[in-house]
């Protein structure tokens, strides 16, 4: 049975997919077997072959994964809304049993499974009269440790610290932080690297620049985070 790690971020569009793709590629380049899973994706591209989950497609292409897109994402919504709202409008509410079973299938197939979140850490996935499921309920149901992706620029101290504090409060383990769109010549970015580590006591594992095609990360440390 494979092990998993959850990738969240300080918000939507911060680079979870981009960095998950680089992490999956890094694992494969270093001889590890790796899969990708996402419980709910909204804003899927509509084609004549149905809805295409763009995140899964990018990770699949970047890392050369061979699984079908269908098996990588359990709930694919057309509307680019928060999953709870898309689920209401498209009458396709998420069932935790389906997520657990699909995640377990990914773990049966792969040694390491990278699971991408939706949006930031506070994300309602299903919110109706019958049931209310937040992203954190899924992380806890699967007992996953996490990594936070954040932007390297101005504002990140606030968004990283708030995310970490929220997660600590919910007893969700955070193993590390990856800063995206890092500019080595920026005084702000370099100070952010120091300050987020000082304030949160969580290590910054990697700094990813715009357009990077590989990620520089300690493979042994990174693989040790999976549970
Ligand atoms: N380091 C980078 N270099 C170049 N492009 C990037 C980088 N990081 C992110 N992007 C681009 O920024 C956009 C948003 O990134 P991405 O899709 O990875 O965010 P996300 O956190 O996964 O969003 P969502 O919450 O929708 O899943 C994408 O078009 C992505 O290709
Ligand atoms: Mg994404």
PDB file of C-alpha atoms and ligand atoms in Angstrom:
ATOM      1  CA  UNK A   1       0.000   0.000   0.000  1.00  0.00           C
ATOM      2  CA  UNK A   2       1.410   3.389  -1.022  1.00  0.00           C
ATOM      3  CA  UNK A   3       1.798   6.486   1.113  1.00  0.00           C
ATOM      4  CA  UNK A   4       0.294   9.917   0.638  1.00  0.00           C
ATOM      5  CA  UNK A   5       1.054  13.590   1.125  1.00  0.00           C
ATOM      6  CA  UNK A   6      -1.426  16.452   0.778  1.00  0.00           C
ATOM      7  CA  UNK A   7      -0.518  19.667  -1.069  1.00  0.00           C
ATOM      8  CA  UNK A   8      -2.456  22.719   0.028  1.00  0.00           C
ATOM      9  CA  UNK A   9      -1.788  26.426  -0.489  1.00  0.00           C
ATOM     10  CA  UNK A  10      -2.443  29.852   0.935  1.00  0.00           C
ATOM     11  CA  UNK A  11      -5.149  30.309  -1.705  1.00  0.00           C
ATOM     12  CA  UNK A  12      -6.390  29.388  -5.121  1.00  0.00           C
ATOM     13  CA  UNK A  13      -4.123  29.876  -8.174  1.00  0.00           C
ATOM     14  CA  UNK A  14      -0.986  30.021  -6.009  1.00  0.00           C
ATOM     15  CA  UNK A  15       0.675  27.139  -7.849  1.00  0.00           C
ATOM     16  CA  UNK A  16      -0.406  23.889  -6.156  1.00  0.00           C
ATOM     17  CA  UNK A  17      -0.770  22.103  -9.479  1.00  0.00           C
ATOM     18  CA  UNK A  18       2.425  23.545 -10.964  1.00  0.00           C
ATOM     19  CA  UNK A  19       4.438  22.503  -7.912  1.00  0.00           C
ATOM     20  CA  UNK A  20       2.708  19.146  -7.499  1.00  0.00           C
ATOM     21  CA  UNK A  21       3.640  18.439 -11.128  1.00  0.00           C
ATOM     22  CA  UNK A  22       7.297  19.284 -10.411  1.00  0.00           C
ATOM     23  CA  UNK A  23       7.253  17.162  -7.234  1.00  0.00           C
ATOM     24  CA  UNK A  24       5.781  14.194  -9.117  1.00  0.00           C
ATOM     25  CA  UNK A  25       8.400  14.638 -11.849  1.00  0.00           C
ATOM     26  CA  UNK A  26      11.145  14.858  -9.205  1.00  0.00           C
ATOM     27  CA  UNK A  27      10.020  11.592  -7.602  1.00  0.00           C
ATOM     28  CA  UNK A  28       9.886   9.819 -10.970  1.00  0.00           C
ATOM     29  CA  UNK A  29      13.259  11.240 -12.065  1.00  0.00           C
ATOM     30  CA  UNK A  30      14.713   9.833  -8.833  1.00  0.00           C
ATOM     31  CA  UNK A  31      13.321   6.357  -9.472  1.00  0.00           C
ATOM     32  CA  UNK A  32      10.192   6.521  -7.295  1.00  0.00           C
ATOM     33  CA  UNK A  33       6.753   5.445  -8.430  1.00  0.00           C
ATOM     34  CA  UNK A  34       4.251   8.266  -8.013  1.00  0.00           C
ATOM     35  CA  UNK A  35       0.559   8.959  -8.566  1.00  0.00           C
ATOM     36  CA  UNK A  36      -1.689  12.019  -8.351  1.00  0.00           C
ATOM     37  CA  UNK A  37      -5.117  12.426  -6.818  1.00  0.00           C
ATOM     38  CA  UNK A  38      -7.526  15.335  -6.329  1.00  0.00           C
ATOM     39  CA  UNK A  39     -10.947  14.905  -4.698  1.00  0.00           C
ATOM     40  CA  UNK A  40     -12.812  17.789  -6.328  1.00  0.00           C
ATOM     41  CA  UNK A  41     -11.895  20.052  -9.233  1.00  0.00           C
ATOM     42  CA  UNK A  42     -13.980  22.959 -10.446  1.00  0.00           C
ATOM     43  CA  UNK A  43     -13.608  24.931 -13.654  1.00  0.00           C
ATOM     44  CA  UNK A  44     -12.982  21.889 -15.832  1.00  0.00           C
ATOM     45  CA  UNK A  45     -12.572  22.450 -19.553  1.00  0.00           C
ATOM     46  CA  UNK A  46     -15.568  21.293 -21.588  1.00  0.00           C
ATOM     47  CA  UNK A  47     -14.620  19.356 -24.721  1.00  0.00           C
ATOM     48  CA  UNK A  48     -16.447  17.014 -27.092  1.00  0.00           C
ATOM     49  CA  UNK A  49     -15.022  14.180 -24.961  1.00  0.00           C
ATOM     50  CA  UNK A  50     -16.552  15.604 -21.786  1.00  0.00           C
ATOM     51  CA  UNK A  51     -15.087  17.621 -18.930  1.00  0.00           C
ATOM     52  CA  UNK A  52     -11.280  17.583 -18.731  1.00  0.00           C
ATOM     53  CA  UNK A  53      -9.719  18.097 -15.263  1.00  0.00           C
ATOM     54  CA  UNK A  54      -6.911  20.517 -16.195  1.00  0.00           C
ATOM     55  CA  UNK A  55      -4.900  20.043 -12.982  1.00  0.00           C
ATOM     56  CA  UNK A  56      -4.641  16.279 -13.437  1.00  0.00           C
ATOM     57  CA  UNK A  57      -3.782  16.732 -17.102  1.00  0.00           C
ATOM     58  CA  UNK A  58      -0.894  19.099 -16.302  1.00  0.00           C
ATOM     59  CA  UNK A  59       0.558  16.792 -13.648  1.00  0.00           C
ATOM     60  CA  UNK A  60       0.120  13.774 -15.941  1.00  0.00           C
ATOM     61  CA  UNK A  61       1.932  15.486 -18.820  1.00  0.00           C
ATOM     62  CA  UNK A  62       4.709  17.055 -16.733  1.00  0.00           C
ATOM     63  CA  UNK A  63       5.520  13.923 -14.750  1.00  0.00           C
ATOM     64  CA  UNK A  64       4.702  11.368 -17.462  1.00  0.00           C
ATOM     65  CA  UNK A  65       2.043   9.582 -15.402  1.00  0.00           C
ATOM     66  CA  UNK A  66       0.088   6.865 -17.167  1.00  0.00           C
ATOM     67  CA  UNK A  67      -3.108   6.717 -15.067  1.00  0.00           C
ATOM     68  CA  UNK A  68      -6.361   7.859 -16.681  1.00  0.00           C
ATOM     69  CA  UNK A  69      -7.580  11.376 -15.831  1.00  0.00           C
ATOM     70  CA  UNK A  70     -10.824   9.789 -14.566  1.00  0.00           C
ATOM     71  CA  UNK A  71      -8.968   7.886 -11.871  1.00  0.00           C
ATOM     72  CA  UNK A  72      -7.043  10.984 -10.738  1.00  0.00           C
ATOM     73  CA  UNK A  73     -10.035  13.209  -9.875  1.00  0.00           C
ATOM     74  CA  UNK A  74     -13.254  11.973  -8.232  1.00  0.00           C
ATOM     75  CA  UNK A  75     -15.511  15.014  -8.757  1.00  0.00           C
ATOM     76  CA  UNK A  76     -15.107  17.216 -11.820  1.00  0.00           C
ATOM     77  CA  UNK A  77     -17.239  20.364 -11.950  1.00  0.00           C
ATOM     78  CA  UNK A  78     -17.758  22.627 -14.949  1.00  0.00           C
ATOM     79  CA  UNK A  79     -18.355  25.854 -13.038  1.00  0.00           C
ATOM     80  CA  UNK A  80     -15.185  27.615 -11.859  1.00  0.00           C
ATOM     81  CA  UNK A  81     -16.702  28.158  -8.417  1.00  0.00           C
ATOM     82  CA  UNK A  82     -15.898  26.895  -4.942  1.00  0.00           C
ATOM     83  CA  UNK A  83     -16.584  23.133  -5.104  1.00  0.00           C
ATOM     84  CA  UNK A  84     -19.550  23.392  -2.688  1.00  0.00           C
ATOM     85  CA  UNK A  85     -21.322  25.853  -4.983  1.00  0.00           C
ATOM     86  CA  UNK A  86     -20.447  24.009  -8.191  1.00  0.00           C
ATOM     87  CA  UNK A  87     -21.687  20.784  -6.565  1.00  0.00           C
ATOM     88  CA  UNK A  88     -25.008  22.440  -5.680  1.00  0.00           C
ATOM     89  CA  UNK A  89     -25.495  23.880  -9.175  1.00  0.00           C
ATOM     90  CA  UNK A  90     -24.462  20.686 -10.939  1.00  0.00           C
ATOM     91  CA  UNK A  91     -26.301  18.425  -8.488  1.00  0.00           C
ATOM     92  CA  UNK A  92     -23.230  16.289  -7.901  1.00  0.00           C
ATOM     93  CA  UNK A  93     -22.420  16.348  -4.173  1.00  0.00           C
ATOM     94  CA  UNK A  94     -19.185  14.758  -2.986  1.00  0.00           C
ATOM     95  CA  UNK A  95     -19.428  11.558  -0.961  1.00  0.00           C
ATOM     96  CA  UNK A  96     -16.596  10.886   1.476  1.00  0.00           C
ATOM     97  CA  UNK A  97     -16.859   7.127   0.795  1.00  0.00           C
ATOM     98  CA  UNK A  98     -16.090   7.752  -2.890  1.00  0.00           C
ATOM     99  CA  UNK A  99     -13.076   9.945  -2.039  1.00  0.00           C
ATOM    100  CA  UNK A 100     -11.713   7.363   0.396  1.00  0.00           C
ATOM    101  CA  UNK A 101     -12.152   4.539  -2.071  1.00  0.00           C
ATOM    102  CA  UNK A 102     -10.609   6.462  -5.013  1.00  0.00           C
ATOM    103  CA  UNK A 103      -7.673   7.625  -2.866  1.00  0.00           C
ATOM    104  CA  UNK A 104      -7.097   4.048  -1.673  1.00  0.00           C
ATOM    105  CA  UNK A 105      -7.128   2.845  -5.284  1.00  0.00           C
ATOM    106  CA  UNK A 106      -4.377   5.377  -6.073  1.00  0.00           C
ATOM    107  CA  UNK A 107      -2.397   4.096  -3.069  1.00  0.00           C
ATOM    108  CA  UNK A 108      -2.816   0.500  -4.238  1.00  0.00           C
ATOM    109  CA  UNK A 109      -1.320   1.452  -7.620  1.00  0.00           C
ATOM    110  CA  UNK A 110       1.516   3.731  -6.441  1.00  0.00           C
ATOM    111  CA  UNK A 111       4.226   3.883  -3.793  1.00  0.00           C
ATOM    112  CA  UNK A 112       3.789   7.648  -3.359  1.00  0.00           C
ATOM    113  CA  UNK A 113       0.561   9.566  -3.949  1.00  0.00           C
ATOM    114  CA  UNK A 114       0.522  13.356  -4.122  1.00  0.00           C
ATOM    115  CA  UNK A 115      -2.951  14.632  -3.323  1.00  0.00           C
ATOM    116  CA  UNK A 116      -3.781  18.181  -4.363  1.00  0.00           C
ATOM    117  CA  UNK A 117      -6.291  20.262  -2.432  1.00  0.00           C
ATOM    118  CA  UNK A 118      -8.872  22.654  -3.833  1.00  0.00           C
ATOM    119  CA  UNK A 119      -8.317  26.377  -3.204  1.00  0.00           C
ATOM    120  CA  UNK A 120      -6.719  27.211   0.154  1.00  0.00           C
ATOM    121  CA  UNK A 121      -7.151  25.422   3.466  1.00  0.00           C
ATOM    122  CA  UNK A 122     -10.624  26.841   4.162  1.00  0.00           C
ATOM    123  CA  UNK A 123     -12.661  25.340   1.363  1.00  0.00           C
ATOM    124  CA  UNK A 124     -16.203  24.017   1.622  1.00  0.00           C
ATOM    125  CA  UNK A 125     -16.429  21.017  -0.675  1.00  0.00           C
ATOM    126  CA  UNK A 126     -20.024  20.073  -0.009  1.00  0.00           C
ATOM    127  CA  UNK A 127     -22.522  22.237   1.810  1.00  0.00           C
ATOM    128  CA  UNK A 128     -26.117  21.114   1.669  1.00  0.00           C
ATOM    129  CA  UNK A 129     -28.869  20.130   4.064  1.00  0.00           C
ATOM    130  CA  UNK A 130     -27.777  16.508   4.147  1.00  0.00           C
ATOM    131  CA  UNK A 131     -24.069  16.987   4.657  1.00  0.00           C
ATOM    132  CA  UNK A 132     -21.319  19.558   5.155  1.00  0.00           C
ATOM    133  CA  UNK A 133     -17.775  18.615   4.151  1.00  0.00           C
ATOM    134  CA  UNK A 134     -14.783  20.952   4.269  1.00  0.00           C
ATOM    135  CA  UNK A 135     -11.387  20.260   2.715  1.00  0.00           C
ATOM    136  CA  UNK A 136      -9.914  19.719   6.175  1.00  0.00           C
ATOM    137  CA  UNK A 137     -12.432  16.890   6.793  1.00  0.00           C
ATOM    138  CA  UNK A 138     -11.006  15.087   3.769  1.00  0.00           C
ATOM    139  CA  UNK A 139      -7.393  15.610   4.924  1.00  0.00           C
ATOM    140  CA  UNK A 140      -8.334  14.221   8.332  1.00  0.00           C
ATOM    141  CA  UNK A 141     -10.385  11.327   6.958  1.00  0.00           C
ATOM    142  CA  UNK A 142      -7.324  10.237   4.965  1.00  0.00           C
ATOM    143  CA  UNK A 143      -4.924  11.038   7.879  1.00  0.00           C
ATOM    144  CA  UNK A 144      -2.602  12.948   5.566  1.00  0.00           C
ATOM    145  CA  UNK A 145       0.373  15.144   6.410  1.00  0.00           C
ATOM    146  CA  UNK A 146       0.609  18.318   4.349  1.00  0.00           C
ATOM    147  CA  UNK A 147       2.834  20.789   2.564  1.00  0.00           C
ATOM    148  CA  UNK A 148       1.783  24.415   2.031  1.00  0.00           C
ATOM    149  CA  UNK A 149       2.509  26.172  -1.263  1.00  0.00           C
ATOM    150  CA  UNK A 150       2.703  29.957  -0.962  1.00  0.00           C
ATOM    151  CA  UNK A 151       3.752  32.857  -3.122  1.00  0.00           C
ATOM    152  CA  UNK A 152       7.251  34.132  -2.386  1.00  0.00           C
ATOM    153  CA  UNK A 153       6.219  37.797  -2.588  1.00  0.00           C
ATOM    154  CA  UNK A 154       4.696  40.581  -0.537  1.00  0.00           C
ATOM    155  CA  UNK A 155       1.827  39.437   1.703  1.00  0.00           C
ATOM    156  CA  UNK A 156       3.043  35.910   2.151  1.00  0.00           C
ATOM    157  CA  UNK A 157       4.013  36.261   5.826  1.00  0.00           C
ATOM    158  CA  UNK A 158       0.384  36.994   6.658  1.00  0.00           C
ATOM    159  CA  UNK A 159      -1.130  34.283   4.450  1.00  0.00           C
ATOM    160  CA  UNK A 160       1.365  31.575   5.493  1.00  0.00           C
ATOM    161  CA  UNK A 161       1.037  32.304   9.210  1.00  0.00           C
ATOM    162  CA  UNK A 162      -2.771  32.378   9.045  1.00  0.00           C
ATOM    163  CA  UNK A 163      -2.812  29.086   7.121  1.00  0.00           C
ATOM    164  CA  UNK A 164      -0.385  27.401   9.535  1.00  0.00           C
ATOM    165  CA  UNK A 165      -2.268  28.646  12.603  1.00  0.00           C
ATOM    166  CA  UNK A 166      -5.583  27.417  11.194  1.00  0.00           C
ATOM    167  CA  UNK A 167      -4.097  24.015  10.425  1.00  0.00           C
ATOM    168  CA  UNK A 168      -2.424  23.724  13.842  1.00  0.00           C
ATOM    169  CA  UNK A 169      -5.760  24.563  15.424  1.00  0.00           C
ATOM    170  CA  UNK A 170      -7.319  21.663  13.479  1.00  0.00           C
ATOM    171  CA  UNK A 171      -4.426  19.281  14.357  1.00  0.00           C
ATOM    172  CA  UNK A 172      -3.373  18.908  10.731  1.00  0.00           C
ATOM    173  CA  UNK A 173       0.380  18.263  10.466  1.00  0.00           C
ATOM    174  CA  UNK A 174       2.322  20.690   8.245  1.00  0.00           C
ATOM    175  CA  UNK A 175       5.693  19.284   7.157  1.00  0.00           C
ATOM    176  CA  UNK A 176       6.983  22.153   5.113  1.00  0.00           C
ATOM    177  CA  UNK A 177       6.413  25.208   2.971  1.00  0.00           C
ATOM    178  CA  UNK A 178       7.304  25.676  -0.698  1.00  0.00           C
ATOM    179  CA  UNK A 179       7.569  29.243  -1.974  1.00  0.00           C
ATOM    180  CA  UNK A 180       6.553  29.819  -5.587  1.00  0.00           C
ATOM    181  CA  UNK A 181       7.491  32.527  -8.084  1.00  0.00           C
ATOM    182  CA  UNK A 182      10.660  33.173  -6.111  1.00  0.00           C
ATOM    183  CA  UNK A 183      13.063  35.816  -7.357  1.00  0.00           C
ATOM    184  CA  UNK A 184      16.557  35.346  -5.861  1.00  0.00           C
ATOM    185  CA  UNK A 185      17.304  39.058  -6.427  1.00  0.00           C
ATOM    186  CA  UNK A 186      14.327  40.256  -4.391  1.00  0.00           C
ATOM    187  CA  UNK A 187      15.052  41.527  -0.903  1.00  0.00           C
ATOM    188  CA  UNK A 188      11.411  40.938   0.043  1.00  0.00           C
ATOM    189  CA  UNK A 189      11.446  37.331  -1.186  1.00  0.00           C
ATOM    190  CA  UNK A 190      14.673  36.496   0.649  1.00  0.00           C
ATOM    191  CA  UNK A 191      13.385  38.085   3.830  1.00  0.00           C
ATOM    192  CA  UNK A 192      10.080  36.173   3.472  1.00  0.00           C
ATOM    193  CA  UNK A 193      12.007  32.886   3.356  1.00  0.00           C
ATOM    194  CA  UNK A 194      13.596  33.736   6.705  1.00  0.00           C
ATOM    195  CA  UNK A 195      10.528  35.258   8.347  1.00  0.00           C
ATOM    196  CA  UNK A 196       7.994  32.508   7.561  1.00  0.00           C
ATOM    197  CA  UNK A 197      10.402  29.942   9.005  1.00  0.00           C
ATOM    198  CA  UNK A 198      11.078  32.041  12.103  1.00  0.00           C
ATOM    199  CA  UNK A 199       7.417  32.746  12.815  1.00  0.00           C
ATOM    200  CA  UNK A 200       6.001  29.283  12.049  1.00  0.00           C
ATOM    201  CA  UNK A 201       9.027  27.060  12.911  1.00  0.00           C
ATOM    202  CA  UNK A 202       8.184  25.110   9.755  1.00  0.00           C
ATOM    203  CA  UNK A 203      10.961  24.627   7.178  1.00  0.00           C
ATOM    204  CA  UNK A 204      10.895  26.114   3.695  1.00  0.00           C
ATOM    205  CA  UNK A 205      11.661  23.029   1.610  1.00  0.00           C
ATOM    206  CA  UNK A 206      12.133  24.612  -1.785  1.00  0.00           C
ATOM    207  CA  UNK A 207      12.083  27.875  -3.710  1.00  0.00           C
ATOM    208  CA  UNK A 208      10.508  27.620  -7.166  1.00  0.00           C
ATOM    209  CA  UNK A 209      11.122  30.321  -9.761  1.00  0.00           C
ATOM    210  CA  UNK A 210       8.757  31.331 -12.537  1.00  0.00           C
ATOM    211  CA  UNK A 211       9.077  28.854 -15.393  1.00  0.00           C
ATOM    212  CA  UNK A 212      11.168  26.306 -13.469  1.00  0.00           C
ATOM    213  CA  UNK A 213      11.030  22.875 -15.094  1.00  0.00           C
ATOM    214  CA  UNK A 214      12.482  21.003 -12.109  1.00  0.00           C
ATOM    215  CA  UNK A 215      12.276  21.384  -8.360  1.00  0.00           C
ATOM    216  CA  UNK A 216      15.298  21.448  -6.080  1.00  0.00           C
ATOM    217  CA  UNK A 217      14.278  19.515  -2.967  1.00  0.00           C
ATOM    218  CA  UNK A 218      15.955  17.095  -0.549  1.00  0.00           C
ATOM    219  CA  UNK A 219      14.515  13.807  -1.863  1.00  0.00           C
ATOM    220  CA  UNK A 220      15.172  11.823   1.305  1.00  0.00           C
ATOM    221  CA  UNK A 221      13.538  14.425   3.527  1.00  0.00           C
ATOM    222  CA  UNK A 222      10.629  14.915   1.115  1.00  0.00           C
ATOM    223  CA  UNK A 223       9.857  11.193   0.813  1.00  0.00           C
ATOM    224  CA  UNK A 224      10.040  10.856   4.615  1.00  0.00           C
ATOM    225  CA  UNK A 225       6.931  13.069   4.926  1.00  0.00           C
ATOM    226  CA  UNK A 226       4.584  10.608   3.194  1.00  0.00           C
ATOM    227  CA  UNK A 227       2.322   8.536   5.446  1.00  0.00           C
TER     228      UNK A 227
HETATM  229  N1  LIG B   1       6.489  28.728 -11.012  1.00  0.00           N
HETATM  230  C1  LIG B   1       5.630  28.952 -12.012  1.00  0.00           C
HETATM  231  N2  LIG B   1       6.085  29.226 -13.253  1.00  0.00           N
HETATM  232  C2  LIG B   1       5.236  29.455 -14.281  1.00  0.00           C
HETATM  233  N3  LIG B   1       3.884  29.419 -14.179  1.00  0.00           N
HETATM  234  C3  LIG B   1       3.375  29.135 -12.961  1.00  0.00           C
HETATM  235  C4  LIG B   1       4.203  28.886 -11.826  1.00  0.00           C
HETATM  236  N4  LIG B   1       3.399  28.648 -10.765  1.00  0.00           N
HETATM  237  C5  LIG B   1       2.149  28.734 -11.216  1.00  0.00           C
HETATM  238  N5  LIG B   1       2.115  29.026 -12.535  1.00  0.00           N
HETATM  239  C6  LIG B   1       0.913  29.234 -13.372  1.00  0.00           C
HETATM  240  O1  LIG B   1      -0.022  29.989 -12.595  1.00  0.00           O
HETATM  241  C7  LIG B   1      -1.342  29.493 -12.767  1.00  0.00           C
HETATM  242  C8  LIG B   1      -1.914  29.049 -11.417  1.00  0.00           C
HETATM  243  O2  LIG B   1      -1.134  27.954 -10.907  1.00  0.00           O
HETATM  244  P1  LIG B   1      -1.783  26.573 -10.487  1.00  0.00           P
HETATM  245  O3  LIG B   1      -2.818  26.142 -11.476  1.00  0.00           O
HETATM  246  O4  LIG B   1      -0.672  25.634 -10.232  1.00  0.00           O
HETATM  247  O5  LIG B   1      -2.506  27.024  -9.122  1.00  0.00           O
HETATM  248  P2  LIG B   1      -3.376  26.150  -8.139  1.00  0.00           P
HETATM  249  O6  LIG B   1      -3.020  26.568  -6.760  1.00  0.00           O
HETATM  250  O7  LIG B   1      -3.205  24.707  -8.457  1.00  0.00           O
HETATM  251  O8  LIG B   1      -4.871  26.607  -8.469  1.00  0.00           O
HETATM  252  P3  LIG B   1      -6.260  25.820  -8.121  1.00  0.00           P
HETATM  253  O9  LIG B   1      -6.658  26.334  -6.761  1.00  0.00           O
HETATM  254  O10 LIG B   1      -7.181  26.284  -9.207  1.00  0.00           O
HETATM  255  O11 LIG B   1      -6.019  24.345  -8.142  1.00  0.00           O
HETATM  256  C9  LIG B   1      -1.244  28.372 -13.790  1.00  0.00           C
HETATM  257  O12 LIG B   1      -1.494  28.887 -15.064  1.00  0.00           O
HETATM  258  C10 LIG B   1       0.203  27.918 -13.662  1.00  0.00           C
HETATM  259  O13 LIG B   1       0.701  27.318 -14.832  1.00  0.00           O
HETATM  260 MG1  LIG B   2      -4.638  23.317  -9.045  1.00  0.00          MG
END
